[in-house]
mmCIF file of C-alpha atoms (C1' of nucleotides) in Angstrom:
data_model
loop_
_atom_site.group_PDB
_atom_site.id
_atom_site.type_symbol
_atom_site.label_atom_id
_atom_site.label_comp_id
_atom_site.label_asym_id
_atom_site.label_seq_id
_atom_site.Cartn_x
_atom_site.Cartn_y
_atom_site.Cartn_z
ATOM 1 C CA MET A 1 0.000 0.000 0.000
ATOM 2 C CA ASN A 2 1.142 3.531 -0.683
ATOM 3 C CA TYR A 3 1.698 5.810 2.248
ATOM 4 C CA LEU A 4 3.689 8.908 3.000
ATOM 5 C CA ILE A 5 5.625 9.691 6.133
ATOM 6 C CA GLU A 6 5.963 13.230 7.465
ATOM 7 C CA LYS A 7 7.803 13.316 10.764
ATOM 8 C CA ASN A 8 5.557 11.332 13.143
ATOM 9 C CA LYS A 9 2.626 11.191 10.741
ATOM 10 C CA ILE A 10 1.697 8.459 8.328
ATOM 11 C CA ILE A 11 -0.591 9.581 5.529
ATOM 12 C CA VAL A 12 -2.710 6.881 3.934
ATOM 13 C CA LYS A 13 -5.264 6.750 1.128
ATOM 14 C CA CYS A 14 -8.913 6.330 2.127
ATOM 15 C CA ASP A 15 -9.712 3.464 -0.181
ATOM 16 C CA GLU A 16 -7.198 1.169 1.437
ATOM 17 C CA PHE A 17 -7.559 2.278 5.023
ATOM 18 C CA ASN A 18 -10.794 2.806 6.897
ATOM 19 C CA PRO A 19 -10.516 3.430 10.661
ATOM 20 C CA THR A 20 -14.167 2.551 11.303
ATOM 21 C CA SER A 21 -13.800 -0.841 9.642
ATOM 22 C CA ILE A 22 -10.418 -1.449 11.231
ATOM 23 C CA PHE A 23 -11.427 -0.635 14.796
ATOM 24 C CA GLU A 24 -15.062 -1.705 14.816
ATOM 25 C CA CYS A 25 -14.594 -5.057 13.121
ATOM 26 C CA GLY A 26 -14.006 -6.747 16.443
ATOM 27 C CA GLN A 27 -10.306 -7.516 16.236
ATOM 28 C CA THR A 28 -9.128 -5.053 18.872
ATOM 29 C CA PHE A 29 -10.479 -3.436 22.007
ATOM 30 C CA SER A 30 -7.546 -1.091 22.577
ATOM 31 C CA TYR A 31 -9.026 2.033 21.125
ATOM 32 C CA LYS A 32 -11.528 4.768 21.788
ATOM 33 C CA LYS A 33 -13.592 6.784 19.374
ATOM 34 C CA PHE A 34 -14.028 10.548 19.757
ATOM 35 C CA ASP A 35 -16.411 11.966 17.166
ATOM 36 C CA ASP A 36 -14.245 11.828 14.073
ATOM 37 C CA VAL A 37 -11.013 10.746 15.747
ATOM 38 C CA TYR A 38 -9.870 7.317 16.867
ATOM 39 C CA VAL A 39 -7.267 6.942 19.583
ATOM 40 C CA ALA A 40 -5.437 3.608 19.367
ATOM 41 C CA TYR A 41 -3.439 2.436 22.372
ATOM 42 C CA PRO A 42 -1.965 -0.997 21.724
ATOM 43 C CA GLU A 43 0.616 -2.241 24.288
ATOM 44 C CA SER A 44 2.316 0.897 25.558
ATOM 45 C CA TYR A 45 1.994 2.899 22.363
ATOM 46 C CA LEU A 46 -0.481 5.495 21.219
ATOM 47 C CA ALA A 47 -1.612 7.040 17.965
ATOM 48 C CA VAL A 48 -4.523 9.144 16.780
ATOM 49 C CA VAL A 49 -6.233 8.561 13.461
ATOM 50 C CA TYR A 50 -8.306 11.190 11.689
ATOM 51 C CA LYS A 51 -9.358 12.271 8.242
ATOM 52 C CA ASP A 52 -7.668 15.000 6.260
ATOM 53 C CA CYS A 53 -9.048 15.749 2.799
ATOM 54 C CA ASP A 54 -9.073 12.455 0.904
ATOM 55 C CA CYS A 55 -6.556 10.810 3.233
ATOM 56 C CA TYR A 56 -6.278 9.560 6.767
ATOM 57 C CA ILE A 57 -3.527 10.702 9.070
ATOM 58 C CA ILE A 58 -2.023 8.302 11.588
ATOM 59 C CA GLU A 59 -0.305 10.558 14.083
ATOM 60 C CA CYS A 60 2.145 8.506 16.138
ATOM 61 C CA LEU A 61 2.361 10.132 19.548
ATOM 62 C CA ILE A 62 3.958 7.328 21.518
ATOM 63 C CA GLY A 63 5.879 4.798 19.466
ATOM 64 C CA ASP A 64 7.479 5.549 16.134
ATOM 65 C CA VAL A 65 6.025 5.370 12.639
ATOM 66 C CA LYS A 66 7.735 2.038 12.117
ATOM 67 C CA TYR A 67 5.751 0.494 14.939
ATOM 68 C CA PHE A 68 2.434 1.696 13.519
ATOM 69 C CA ILE A 69 3.289 0.792 9.923
ATOM 70 C CA ASN A 70 3.644 -2.758 11.185
ATOM 71 C CA TYR A 71 0.654 -2.496 13.536
ATOM 72 C CA PHE A 72 -1.668 -1.396 10.745
ATOM 73 C CA ASP A 73 -0.111 -3.880 8.318
ATOM 74 C CA LEU A 74 0.518 -1.036 5.875
ATOM 75 C CA ASP A 75 3.091 -2.882 3.782
ATOM 76 C CA ASN A 76 0.540 -5.530 2.916
ATOM 77 C CA ASP A 77 -1.427 -5.222 -0.327
ATOM 78 C CA TYR A 78 -5.103 -5.635 0.578
ATOM 79 C CA SER A 79 -6.407 -4.965 -2.929
ATOM 80 C CA LYS A 80 -4.562 -8.101 -3.965
ATOM 81 C CA ILE A 81 -6.020 -10.036 -1.031
ATOM 82 C CA ILE A 82 -9.519 -8.875 -1.901
ATOM 83 C CA SER A 83 -9.192 -9.928 -5.533
ATOM 84 C CA LYS A 84 -7.739 -13.287 -4.478
ATOM 85 C CA ILE A 85 -10.726 -13.932 -2.211
ATOM 86 C CA ASN A 86 -13.078 -12.779 -4.947
ATOM 87 C CA ASP A 87 -11.498 -15.279 -7.309
ATOM 88 C CA ILE A 88 -11.995 -18.233 -5.008
ATOM 89 C CA ASN A 89 -14.546 -20.498 -6.550
ATOM 90 C CA LEU A 90 -16.724 -21.099 -3.547
ATOM 91 C CA THR A 91 -19.687 -22.764 -5.189
ATOM 92 C CA GLN A 92 -21.615 -22.521 -8.415
ATOM 93 C CA ASN A 93 -24.196 -20.486 -6.564
ATOM 94 C CA ASP A 94 -24.405 -16.839 -7.641
ATOM 95 C CA LEU A 95 -25.922 -15.788 -4.323
ATOM 96 C CA ASP A 96 -22.892 -17.081 -2.460
ATOM 97 C CA ARG A 97 -20.523 -15.241 -4.761
ATOM 98 C CA ARG A 98 -22.527 -12.083 -4.287
ATOM 99 C CA LEU A 99 -22.477 -12.422 -0.505
ATOM 100 C CA ILE A 100 -18.693 -12.708 -0.608
ATOM 101 C CA SER A 101 -18.166 -9.818 -2.982
ATOM 102 C CA GLU A 102 -20.635 -7.632 -1.059
ATOM 103 C CA SER A 103 -18.710 -8.357 2.125
ATOM 104 C CA LEU A 104 -15.412 -7.477 0.496
ATOM 105 C CA LYS A 105 -16.849 -4.247 -0.854
ATOM 106 C CA PHE A 106 -18.439 -3.377 2.480
ATOM 107 C CA GLY A 107 -15.229 -3.943 4.407
ATOM 108 C CA VAL A 108 -12.874 -2.101 2.074
ATOM 109 C CA GLY A 109 -10.239 -0.478 4.238
ATOM 110 C CA ILE A 110 -10.095 -3.267 6.803
ATOM 111 C CA ARG A 111 -6.600 -4.184 7.886
ATOM 112 C CA ILE A 112 -5.693 -7.044 10.173
ATOM 113 C CA LEU A 113 -3.826 -5.485 13.063
ATOM 114 C CA LYS A 114 -0.556 -6.962 14.294
ATOM 115 C CA GLN A 115 -1.250 -7.138 17.982
ATOM 116 C CA GLU A 116 0.844 -8.064 20.978
ATOM 117 C CA ILE A 117 0.297 -11.670 22.003
ATOM 118 C CA VAL A 118 -0.325 -11.412 25.754
ATOM 119 C CA GLU A 119 -2.742 -8.543 25.260
ATOM 120 C CA THR A 120 -4.540 -10.545 22.591
ATOM 121 C CA ILE A 121 -4.811 -13.675 24.739
ATOM 122 C CA ILE A 122 -6.118 -11.809 27.776
ATOM 123 C CA SER A 123 -8.519 -9.698 25.727
ATOM 124 C CA PHE A 124 -10.077 -12.632 23.919
ATOM 125 C CA ILE A 125 -10.429 -14.727 27.064
ATOM 126 C CA PHE A 126 -12.518 -11.827 28.358
ATOM 127 C CA SER A 127 -14.527 -11.822 25.137
ATOM 128 C CA ALA A 128 -15.928 -15.340 25.459
ATOM 129 C CA ASN A 129 -19.671 -15.444 26.128
ATOM 130 C CA ASN A 130 -19.519 -11.770 26.981
ATOM 131 C CA ASN A 131 -20.617 -8.599 25.306
ATOM 132 C CA ILE A 132 -18.141 -6.208 23.777
ATOM 133 C CA LYS A 133 -19.156 -3.127 25.664
ATOM 134 C CA ARG A 134 -18.913 -4.912 28.972
ATOM 135 C CA PHE A 135 -15.547 -6.593 28.562
ATOM 136 C CA LYS A 136 -14.017 -3.586 26.819
ATOM 137 C CA ALA A 137 -14.766 -1.705 30.021
ATOM 138 C CA SER A 138 -13.098 -4.510 32.001
ATOM 139 C CA LEU A 139 -9.990 -4.239 29.842
ATOM 140 C CA ASP A 140 -9.881 -0.456 30.170
ATOM 141 C CA ASN A 141 -10.095 -0.859 33.941
ATOM 142 C CA LEU A 142 -7.222 -3.322 33.817
ATOM 143 C CA ARG A 143 -5.145 -0.768 31.938
ATOM 144 C CA LYS A 144 -6.089 2.013 34.280
ATOM 145 C CA ASP A 145 -5.378 0.009 37.448
ATOM 146 C CA TYR A 146 -2.149 -1.707 36.417
ATOM 147 C CA GLY A 147 -0.877 -0.064 33.241
ATOM 148 C CA VAL A 148 1.374 2.956 32.955
ATOM 149 C CA GLU A 149 -0.100 6.271 31.985
ATOM 150 C CA LEU A 150 0.663 7.085 28.363
ATOM 151 C CA LYS A 151 1.655 10.705 28.714
ATOM 152 C CA VAL A 152 1.319 12.735 25.581
ATOM 153 C CA ASN A 153 3.110 16.027 25.269
ATOM 154 C CA LEU A 154 0.387 18.483 24.284
ATOM 155 C CA ASP A 155 2.861 20.616 22.349
ATOM 156 C CA ASP A 156 3.512 17.668 20.035
ATOM 157 C CA VAL A 157 -0.136 17.016 19.265
ATOM 158 C CA SER A 158 -1.975 18.565 16.334
ATOM 159 C CA LYS A 159 -4.440 21.224 17.405
ATOM 160 C CA ASN A 160 -7.508 19.400 16.180
ATOM 161 C CA VAL A 161 -6.969 16.510 18.571
ATOM 162 C CA ARG A 162 -5.390 18.342 21.489
ATOM 163 C CA GLU A 163 -8.670 18.644 23.377
ATOM 164 C CA ILE A 164 -8.900 14.876 23.704
ATOM 165 C CA PHE A 165 -5.708 14.708 25.726
ATOM 166 C CA LYS A 166 -6.725 17.562 27.970
ATOM 167 C CA LYS A 167 -9.745 15.590 29.102
ATOM 168 C CA GLU A 168 -8.756 11.965 28.849
ATOM 169 C CA LYS A 169 -5.934 9.777 30.098
ATOM 170 C CA PHE A 170 -4.766 6.571 28.459
ATOM 171 C CA TYR A 171 -2.860 3.669 29.926
ATOM 172 C CA SER A 172 -0.661 0.880 28.648
ATOM 173 C CA PHE A 173 -1.666 -2.755 28.782
ATOM 174 C CA PRO A 174 0.021 -4.306 31.854
ATOM 175 C CA LYS A 175 3.063 -6.451 31.129
ATOM 176 C CA LEU A 176 3.094 -10.136 31.961
ATOM 177 C CA ASN A 177 5.183 -9.700 35.118
ATOM 178 C CA VAL A 178 2.570 -7.286 36.410
ATOM 179 C CA LEU A 179 -0.351 -9.491 35.407
ATOM 180 C CA LYS A 180 1.257 -12.333 37.359
ATOM 181 C CA ASN A 181 0.688 -10.530 40.625
ATOM 182 C CA LEU A 182 -3.012 -9.927 40.124
ATOM 183 C CA SER A 183 -5.493 -11.747 42.324
ATOM 184 C CA LEU A 184 -8.624 -13.661 41.564
ATOM 185 C CA GLN A 185 -10.481 -11.054 43.542
ATOM 186 C CA TYR A 186 -9.182 -8.287 41.330
ATOM 187 C CA PHE A 187 -10.326 -9.979 38.131
ATOM 188 C CA LEU A 188 -13.739 -10.492 39.699
ATOM 189 C CA LYS A 189 -13.834 -6.858 40.660
ATOM 190 C CA ILE A 190 -13.371 -5.700 37.063
ATOM 191 C CA GLY A 191 -16.119 -8.043 35.925
ATOM 192 C CA ALA A 192 -14.294 -11.073 34.590
ATOM 193 C CA GLY A 193 -16.883 -13.323 36.210
ATOM 194 C CA TYR A 194 -16.133 -17.028 35.919
ATOM 195 C CA ARG A 195 -13.278 -16.201 33.529
ATOM 196 C CA ALA A 196 -11.253 -14.903 36.465
ATOM 197 C CA ASN A 197 -10.059 -18.431 37.252
ATOM 198 C CA TYR A 198 -9.049 -19.002 33.649
ATOM 199 C CA LEU A 199 -7.099 -15.741 33.589
ATOM 200 C CA ILE A 200 -5.159 -16.552 36.748
ATOM 201 C CA ASP A 201 -4.308 -20.021 35.479
ATOM 202 C CA THR A 202 -3.359 -18.890 31.976
ATOM 203 C CA ILE A 203 -1.177 -16.027 33.163
ATOM 204 C CA LYS A 204 0.681 -18.512 35.352
ATOM 205 C CA LYS A 205 1.376 -20.713 32.325
ATOM 206 C CA LEU A 206 2.480 -18.006 29.898
ATOM 207 C CA ASP A 207 6.206 -17.964 30.766
ATOM 208 C CA GLU A 208 6.401 -21.638 29.909
ATOM 209 C CA PHE A 209 4.321 -21.057 26.799
ATOM 210 C CA PHE A 210 6.687 -18.400 25.457
ATOM 211 C CA LYS A 211 9.683 -20.737 25.639
ATOM 212 C CA GLU A 212 8.366 -22.423 22.512
ATOM 213 C CA ASP A 213 9.807 -21.472 19.126
ATOM 214 C CA PHE A 214 6.570 -20.508 17.438
ATOM 215 C CA ASP A 215 8.045 -19.955 13.991
ATOM 216 C CA LYS A 216 8.703 -23.661 13.657
ATOM 217 C CA LEU A 217 5.083 -24.551 14.266
ATOM 218 C CA LYS A 218 2.364 -24.822 11.684
ATOM 219 C CA SER A 219 -0.871 -23.122 12.580
ATOM 220 C CA ASP A 220 -2.667 -26.292 13.617
ATOM 221 C CA GLU A 221 0.263 -27.242 15.866
ATOM 222 C CA LEU A 222 0.368 -23.769 17.373
ATOM 223 C CA LEU A 223 -3.378 -23.929 17.917
ATOM 224 C CA LYS A 224 -3.036 -27.222 19.739
ATOM 225 C CA MET A 225 -0.486 -25.598 22.041
ATOM 226 C CA ILE A 226 -2.558 -22.555 22.778
ATOM 227 C CA LEU A 227 -5.623 -24.660 23.524
ATOM 228 C CA GLN A 228 -3.774 -25.827 26.643
ATOM 229 C CA LEU A 229 -4.423 -22.411 28.139
ATOM 230 C CA LYS A 230 -7.559 -22.135 30.242
ATOM 231 C CA GLY A 231 -10.291 -20.032 28.729
ATOM 232 C CA VAL A 232 -8.856 -20.557 25.267
ATOM 233 C CA GLY A 233 -11.009 -22.727 23.034
ATOM 234 C CA GLY A 234 -11.199 -23.043 19.289
ATOM 235 C CA LYS A 235 -12.576 -19.613 18.626
ATOM 236 C CA VAL A 236 -10.422 -17.614 21.026
ATOM 237 C CA GLY A 237 -7.380 -19.663 20.060
ATOM 238 C CA GLN A 238 -7.811 -18.885 16.387
ATOM 239 C CA CYS A 239 -8.347 -15.202 17.144
ATOM 240 C CA VAL A 240 -5.017 -15.204 18.961
ATOM 241 C CA LEU A 241 -3.362 -16.941 16.021
ATOM 242 C CA LEU A 242 -4.803 -14.425 13.591
ATOM 243 C CA PHE A 243 -4.471 -11.158 15.490
ATOM 244 C CA GLY A 244 -1.500 -12.007 17.694
ATOM 245 C CA PHE A 245 0.604 -14.371 15.640
ATOM 246 C CA GLY A 246 -0.376 -13.034 12.227
ATOM 247 C CA ARG A 247 -1.444 -16.484 11.057
ATOM 248 C CA THR A 248 -3.995 -15.949 8.314
ATOM 249 C CA ASP A 249 -4.706 -19.620 7.623
ATOM 250 C CA VAL A 250 -7.233 -19.796 10.461
ATOM 251 C CA PHE A 251 -10.965 -19.142 10.558
ATOM 252 C CA PRO A 252 -12.393 -18.262 13.987
ATOM 253 C CA VAL A 253 -16.030 -19.310 14.104
ATOM 254 C CA ASP A 254 -18.395 -17.466 16.386
ATOM 255 C CA THR A 255 -22.147 -16.887 16.403
ATOM 256 C CA TRP A 256 -21.954 -14.476 13.455
ATOM 257 C CA ILE A 257 -19.813 -16.735 11.300
ATOM 258 C CA LYS A 258 -22.114 -19.625 12.147
ATOM 259 C CA GLN A 259 -24.993 -17.571 10.774
ATOM 260 C CA ILE A 260 -23.213 -16.560 7.615
ATOM 261 C CA TYR A 261 -22.112 -20.152 7.103
ATOM 262 C CA GLU A 262 -25.774 -21.038 7.012
ATOM 263 C CA ASP A 263 -26.455 -18.138 4.635
ATOM 264 C CA LEU A 264 -23.872 -19.585 2.288
ATOM 265 C CA ASN A 265 -25.274 -22.759 0.901
ATOM 266 C CA ILE A 266 -22.155 -24.781 1.425
ATOM 267 C CA GLY A 267 -22.832 -26.536 4.698
ATOM 268 C CA GLU A 268 -24.308 -29.979 4.762
ATOM 269 C CA GLU A 269 -26.709 -29.708 7.684
ATOM 270 C CA LYS A 270 -25.508 -28.831 11.137
ATOM 271 C CA LYS A 271 -21.791 -28.993 11.577
ATOM 272 C CA SER A 272 -19.846 -28.390 14.741
ATOM 273 C CA VAL A 273 -17.973 -25.131 15.091
ATOM 274 C CA ASN A 274 -14.738 -26.990 14.602
ATOM 275 C CA GLU A 275 -15.926 -28.587 11.393
ATOM 276 C CA ILE A 276 -17.218 -25.294 10.035
ATOM 277 C CA SER A 277 -13.822 -23.756 10.711
ATOM 278 C CA LYS A 278 -11.985 -26.586 8.963
ATOM 279 C CA HIS A 279 -14.319 -26.453 6.002
ATOM 280 C CA LEU A 280 -13.887 -22.707 5.573
ATOM 281 C CA ILE A 281 -10.094 -23.000 5.872
ATOM 282 C CA SER A 282 -10.148 -25.662 3.158
ATOM 283 C CA ILE A 283 -11.865 -23.111 0.931
ATOM 284 C CA PHE A 284 -10.049 -19.880 1.782
ATOM 285 C CA LYS A 285 -6.652 -21.371 2.717
ATOM 286 C CA GLU A 286 -4.062 -18.705 3.551
ATOM 287 C CA TYR A 287 -6.709 -16.018 3.007
ATOM 288 C CA SER A 288 -9.024 -17.486 5.655
ATOM 289 C CA GLY A 289 -8.278 -14.939 8.341
ATOM 290 C CA TYR A 290 -8.915 -12.035 6.000
ATOM 291 C CA ALA A 291 -12.099 -13.587 4.616
ATOM 292 C CA GLN A 292 -13.315 -14.181 8.155
ATOM 293 C CA GLN A 293 -12.974 -10.506 9.043
ATOM 294 C CA TYR A 294 -14.819 -9.267 5.959
ATOM 295 C CA LEU A 295 -17.640 -11.756 6.434
ATOM 296 C CA PHE A 296 -17.922 -11.200 10.177
ATOM 297 C CA TYR A 297 -17.978 -7.423 9.846
ATOM 298 C CA TYR A 298 -20.494 -7.497 7.016
ATOM 299 C CA LYS A 299 -22.867 -9.875 8.784
ATOM 300 C CA ARG A 300 -22.767 -8.015 12.075
ATOM 301 C CA GLU A 301 -23.128 -4.537 10.616
ATOM 302 C CA ILE A 302 -25.882 -5.419 8.152
ATOM 303 C CA LYS A 303 -27.803 -6.934 11.011
ATOM 304 C CA ASN A 304 -27.385 -3.698 12.925
ATOM 305 C CA LEU A 305 -28.695 -1.695 9.987
ATOM 306 C CA ASN A 306 -31.820 -3.827 9.793
ATOM 307 C CA MET A 307 -32.657 -3.248 13.437
ATOM 308 C "C1'" DC B 1 -37.792 -12.991 35.606
ATOM 309 C "C1'" DC B 2 -35.866 -14.375 31.402
ATOM 310 C "C1'" DC B 3 -32.648 -13.865 27.632
ATOM 311 C "C1'" DC B 4 -28.427 -12.598 25.638
ATOM 312 C "C1'" DA B 5 -23.361 -11.568 24.987
ATOM 313 C "C1'" DG B 6 -17.456 -12.785 19.207
ATOM 314 C "C1'" DG B 7 -17.544 -19.622 24.147
ATOM 315 C "C1'" DT B 8 -15.336 -22.858 27.126
ATOM 316 C "C1'" DA B 9 -14.547 -26.567 30.638
ATOM 317 C "C1'" DG B 10 -15.820 -30.675 32.481
ATOM 318 C "C1'" DG B 11 -18.646 -34.530 32.585
ATOM 319 C "C1'" DC B 12 -21.189 -37.835 30.201
ATOM 320 C "C1'" DT B 13 -21.971 -41.352 26.438
ATOM 321 C "C1'" DA C 1 -14.885 -37.793 19.418
ATOM 322 C "C1'" DG C 2 -19.402 -35.736 19.940
ATOM 323 C "C1'" DC C 3 -23.301 -33.734 22.783
ATOM 324 C "C1'" DC C 4 -24.868 -31.284 27.173
ATOM 325 C "C1'" DT C 5 -24.888 -27.882 30.552
ATOM 326 C "C1'" DA C 6 -23.283 -24.583 33.970
ATOM 327 C "C1'" DC C 7 -20.973 -20.595 34.093
ATOM 328 C "C1'" DA C 8 -20.294 -14.531 36.461
ATOM 329 C "C1'" DT C 9 -22.083 -10.381 35.285
ATOM 330 C "C1'" DG C 10 -24.759 -6.345 33.525
ATOM 331 C "C1'" DG C 11 -28.130 -4.776 30.222
ATOM 332 C "C1'" DG C 12 -32.469 -5.151 27.514
#
DNA sequence: CCCCAGGTAGGCT
DNA sequence: AGCCTACATGGG
């Protein structure tokens, strides 16, 4: 993708980068929307994203442009990915093809974020059988209570977004060695519910987990490993592979994907979540993760429009 | 008072 | 392996 760099700003074209799609498509919870500005605060970094003429500006306030070029996957060519997915011969059914191409059109500007692994694991354990608004608040509390304040120098910030940082503070996601010290009681307090036990157990196991050389592992092997962690099942595990490990040959299946799988006339009767996932991976292969995001976002947002 | 939320663990066949 | 159910919490 083409982008320009001016000091701490990355300037990107609208047709290949859409903040609403990127942030609202359910891959990250480390952001906040202010009218026409998004503040992204992955790990211990921070950037603001806003429109300027026919471009978007990514203003890197904490963390350099290199970090955010990688974070937003800017060196990846999504127009190529979209046309590859469009070319996949799903079925002979025209309706199916249209559903796919509508989804791709609808989600133009989506980019799969390269997220930090611990943050991704913790966030998606929270997400299970939970609603986004609720667990996003839990995660923001976790940042506020145990993260470090991300102090932005107001003199460095463009005028149009300065007001945000006068009113609002942002915090880093706590590092693993900090998470280790947190109690069951604390996780209950921020609303983890029955997931609190899973979180405590998983955090305990993470040091051992990170001793593994992940690069050697194929995605299904890596998935098997990550399923050892409590609170991580097929869906959460594949989300971690996709958003944390950058593995795109996975297809997380949740309630929305289950629905769209039924919309597509490719499923023979009721399949288990695991079987649906495998079937979709066999179709979309290394583009599975991308396809999943476009389809998920389309299905969820269209539903919202109808209501 | 019931149902739902980007599911998962544990127990049962 | 594949089904079943309980699971905390807050909101509709």
